[in-house]
Amino acid sequence: MRSFLQTMASQAFPLAMAAVAGVFLTRGLQPEGRGVYATVTTTAGIATVVGHLSVGRSQMALWPVLDRHRPLVGNAMVLGLVLGAAAGAATFCVVTVLGLPVVPQLMVMALLAVPFGVAAVNLKGVLLLQSRVGLANRSTVLSAVVLYVPILLLAVTGTLTLTAVVACWAVSTVLPFALFVRPLGLPARGEAALARRQLALSGRYHLGAVAFHLLLTVDVLLLNVWVTPAEVGLYTVATSLLSLSRVPTDALAQIVVARQAVRDEAEAQAVTARTVRLNLMLGSAAVCSLACVAPLLIPTLYGAAFSGSLTPLLALAPGTVAWSLLRPVEQYLVRLGRPMTMTAVAACALASNVALNAVLIPLWGATGAALASTLSYGAMAAVEVGWFARAAGLGAGDLLPRAADVRWVAASLRGRGRAARDLASARRSA
């Protein structure tokens, strides 16, 4: 519970900063500028996902052998920088050929950060396997500070520009890599033979990982092609607010990954099932809360121009709950050694998402994109949760929240509250 609360706080902090800075960012750039910023950073984010080649999954699969730990750390850095540089260069070529309506200088600035972002993803995966959750959490907080504090200062002084915002994003992407170098003892000696084995293994997962990420982000790019940048701005406000609901569910999925990588299959299954139940409970509560306050929150924070974000938010809400189940389930499914099956599931979900977007975006714009995402997220969650249940021999009742889960969360929170009060009392007495 302590790790869960600390991780949740480390993820809530940047999201809270993003919400505050997003108000100034949105008002300063207006819907069109916000749409361009979303396109640039989304494209660079896709390059990062393509570049990491799912090396993190090979790290998780090979981690149980102790003498591989040190070379895996070295390979994480080298593979990240090399593959990230290749992905950034390839992405710039694709953007140029497609003629996306973005400023080339801004795209280059964002893509230069991609190699360091890819390496940071790999290194963070190592930290979580080492159960060094605290360092991973600090990198998240510091990255948010570097991104959002300058945006707030620029907005207050009236000097906020697209170039400055993209520059802040690039620096915040590089920062975690710099933060991980010393604690992990980098540079470390890798192993070429192990790297080849990692690439052979992770390559079979990677198409699925790319499809998984595109499933979350491709709607922004499709909106940019088929409707106006202003519509993209409305959609990104809706998705930004709903991202707050992922704070508790992502935190829980992050802290259980080390327990899902243990040798004991029964323990891994039990941890995964409990995480699914808790994520369903926490995700539903968070999404419902945001949906209730959104009609007042959106126009108050962002202005009347963004009132159109409410309908896409409501349409995307059920899909956001379904999405919260995917990460813990996929962390377990890696154990089954069926990379091509996982890839096929993600690719089918992406294909259905693109097809639905092609029909619904021209009809309903941002709301159509939200509906397409809800349907595709829900279908993918149903398939993967069902796969896990069959592999673990579990029924539906084992994956639905129980009264015992609610009591456990409440008791844990009360226990943390009592501990905090006792500590404060002891400090006052001292």
Coordinates of C-alpha atoms in Angstrom, one line a residue, residues 44-222:
A44 CA 7.3 11.9 -31.3
G45 CA 5.6 9.6 -28.8
I46 CA 4.8 7.2 -31.6
A47 CA 8.5 7.3 -32.7
T48 CA 9.5 6.4 -29.1
V49 CA 7.2 3.4 -29.0
V50 CA 8.4 2.2 -32.4
G51 CA 12.1 2.7 -31.3
H52 CA 12.0 0.8 -28.1
L53 CA 11.2 -2.4 -30.0
S54 CA 9.6 -3.8 -26.9
V55 CA 13.0 -4.4 -25.3
G56 CA 11.3 -4.1 -21.9
R57 CA 9.3 -7.3 -22.5
S58 CA 12.5 -9.2 -23.3
Q59 CA 14.0 -7.8 -20.0
M60 CA 11.0 -9.1 -18.1
A61 CA 11.2 -12.6 -19.8
L62 CA 15.0 -13.0 -19.2
W63 CA 15.1 -11.4 -15.7
P64 CA 14.6 -14.6 -13.6
V65 CA 18.2 -15.7 -14.5
L66 CA 20.4 -13.7 -12.0
D67 CA 23.6 -13.5 -14.0
R68 CA 21.9 -11.7 -16.8
H69 CA 20.9 -8.7 -14.7
R70 CA 24.0 -6.6 -15.3
P71 CA 24.3 -7.1 -19.1
L72 CA 20.6 -6.4 -19.4
V73 CA 21.2 -3.0 -17.9
G74 CA 24.0 -2.2 -20.4
N75 CA 21.9 -3.4 -23.3
A76 CA 19.0 -1.3 -22.1
M77 CA 21.0 1.9 -22.7
V78 CA 22.8 0.9 -25.9
L79 CA 19.8 -0.6 -27.6
G80 CA 17.6 2.4 -26.5
L81 CA 19.9 5.0 -28.0
V82 CA 20.6 3.2 -31.2
L83 CA 17.1 2.1 -31.9
G84 CA 15.7 5.5 -30.8
A85 CA 17.9 7.4 -33.2
A86 CA 16.9 5.1 -36.1
A87 CA 13.2 5.6 -35.2
G88 CA 13.5 9.4 -35.0
A89 CA 15.1 9.6 -38.4
A90 CA 12.6 7.3 -40.0
T91 CA 9.7 9.2 -38.4
F92 CA 10.9 12.5 -39.8
C93 CA 11.1 11.0 -43.3
V94 CA 7.5 9.7 -43.0
V95 CA 6.2 13.0 -41.7
T96 CA 7.9 14.8 -44.7
V97 CA 6.5 12.3 -47.2
L98 CA 3.0 12.5 -45.8
G99 CA 3.2 16.3 -45.5
L100 CA 1.6 16.6 -42.1
P101 CA 0.7 20.2 -41.3
V102 CA 3.4 20.9 -38.7
V103 CA 6.4 23.2 -38.5
P104 CA 9.5 21.1 -39.5
Q105 CA 11.7 22.8 -36.9
L106 CA 9.3 21.8 -34.1
M107 CA 9.1 18.2 -35.3
V108 CA 12.9 18.0 -35.5
M109 CA 13.2 19.4 -32.0
A110 CA 10.8 16.8 -30.6
L111 CA 12.4 13.9 -32.5
L112 CA 15.9 14.7 -31.3
A113 CA 14.7 13.7 -27.8
V114 CA 13.4 10.3 -29.0
P115 CA 16.7 8.3 -28.5
F116 CA 17.0 9.4 -24.9
G117 CA 13.3 8.8 -24.3
V118 CA 13.6 5.2 -25.7
A119 CA 16.6 4.5 -23.5
A120 CA 14.8 5.9 -20.5
V121 CA 11.8 3.5 -21.1
N122 CA 14.2 0.6 -21.1
L123 CA 16.0 1.7 -18.0
K124 CA 12.8 2.4 -16.1
G125 CA 11.7 -1.2 -16.9
V126 CA 15.0 -2.4 -15.3
L127 CA 14.3 -0.3 -12.2
L128 CA 10.8 -1.7 -11.8
L129 CA 12.2 -5.3 -12.1
Q130 CA 14.7 -4.3 -9.3
S131 CA 11.7 -3.0 -7.2
R132 CA 13.3 0.5 -7.2
V133 CA 9.9 2.1 -7.5
G134 CA 11.0 5.2 -5.7
L135 CA 13.6 6.2 -8.3
A136 CA 11.2 5.6 -11.1
N137 CA 8.6 7.8 -9.4
R138 CA 11.1 10.6 -8.9
S139 CA 11.9 10.6 -12.6
T140 CA 8.2 11.1 -13.3
V141 CA 7.9 14.0 -10.9
L142 CA 11.0 15.8 -12.0
S143 CA 10.1 15.4 -15.7
A144 CA 6.8 17.0 -15.0
V145 CA 8.4 19.9 -13.2
V146 CA 10.8 20.5 -16.1
L147 CA 7.9 20.5 -18.5
Y148 CA 5.1 22.4 -16.8
V149 CA 6.8 25.0 -14.6
P150 CA 8.4 26.8 -17.5
I151 CA 5.1 26.7 -19.4
L152 CA 3.4 28.4 -16.4
L153 CA 6.1 31.0 -16.1
L154 CA 5.9 31.7 -19.9
A155 CA 2.1 32.0 -19.8
V156 CA 2.1 34.3 -16.8
T157 CA 4.7 36.6 -18.5
G158 CA 2.8 36.5 -21.8
T159 CA 5.7 34.9 -23.8
L160 CA 4.2 31.5 -24.4
T161 CA 4.9 30.2 -27.9
L162 CA 4.6 26.8 -29.6
T163 CA 8.4 26.6 -30.0
A164 CA 8.9 27.1 -26.2
V165 CA 6.4 24.5 -25.4
V166 CA 7.9 21.9 -27.7
A167 CA 11.3 22.7 -26.3
C168 CA 10.1 22.1 -22.8
W169 CA 8.6 18.8 -23.9
A170 CA 11.9 17.7 -25.4
V171 CA 14.0 18.5 -22.3
S172 CA 11.5 16.7 -20.0
T173 CA 11.8 13.6 -22.3
V174 CA 15.6 13.6 -22.0
L175 CA 15.7 14.2 -18.2
P176 CA 14.8 10.6 -17.0
F177 CA 17.7 9.2 -19.0
A178 CA 20.1 11.6 -17.3
L179 CA 18.6 10.8 -13.9
F180 CA 19.0 7.0 -14.3
V181 CA 22.7 7.0 -15.5
R182 CA 24.4 7.2 -12.1
P183 CA 22.1 5.0 -10.0
L184 CA 22.3 2.2 -12.5
G185 CA 26.1 2.5 -12.9
L186 CA 26.0 3.4 -16.5
P187 CA 27.7 2.9 -18.9
A188 CA 27.7 -0.8 -18.1
R189 CA 29.0 -3.6 -20.2
G190 CA 26.4 -5.3 -22.3
E191 CA 26.5 -8.6 -24.2
A192 CA 26.1 -8.7 -28.0
A193 CA 24.8 -12.3 -27.9
L194 CA 22.2 -11.4 -25.2
A195 CA 21.3 -8.3 -27.2
R196 CA 20.6 -10.4 -30.3
R197 CA 18.5 -12.8 -28.2
Q198 CA 16.6 -9.8 -26.8
L199 CA 15.9 -8.4 -30.2
A200 CA 14.8 -11.8 -31.5
L201 CA 12.4 -12.2 -28.6
S202 CA 11.2 -8.6 -28.3
G203 CA 10.7 -8.2 -32.1
R204 CA 7.9 -10.8 -31.9
Y205 CA 6.1 -8.7 -29.3
H206 CA 6.9 -5.3 -30.9
L207 CA 4.2 -5.1 -33.6
G208 CA 1.7 -5.7 -30.9
A209 CA 3.3 -3.1 -28.7
V210 CA 3.2 -0.5 -31.5
A211 CA -0.4 -1.4 -32.3
F212 CA -1.2 -1.0 -28.6
H213 CA 0.3 2.5 -28.5
L214 CA -1.3 3.5 -31.8
L215 CA -4.6 2.3 -30.5
L216 CA -4.3 5.0 -27.8
T217 CA -2.9 7.8 -30.1
V218 CA -3.9 7.3 -33.7
D219 CA -7.2 9.0 -33.3
V220 CA -5.4 12.3 -32.7
L221 CA -3.6 11.9 -36.1
L222 CA -6.8 10.8 -37.9

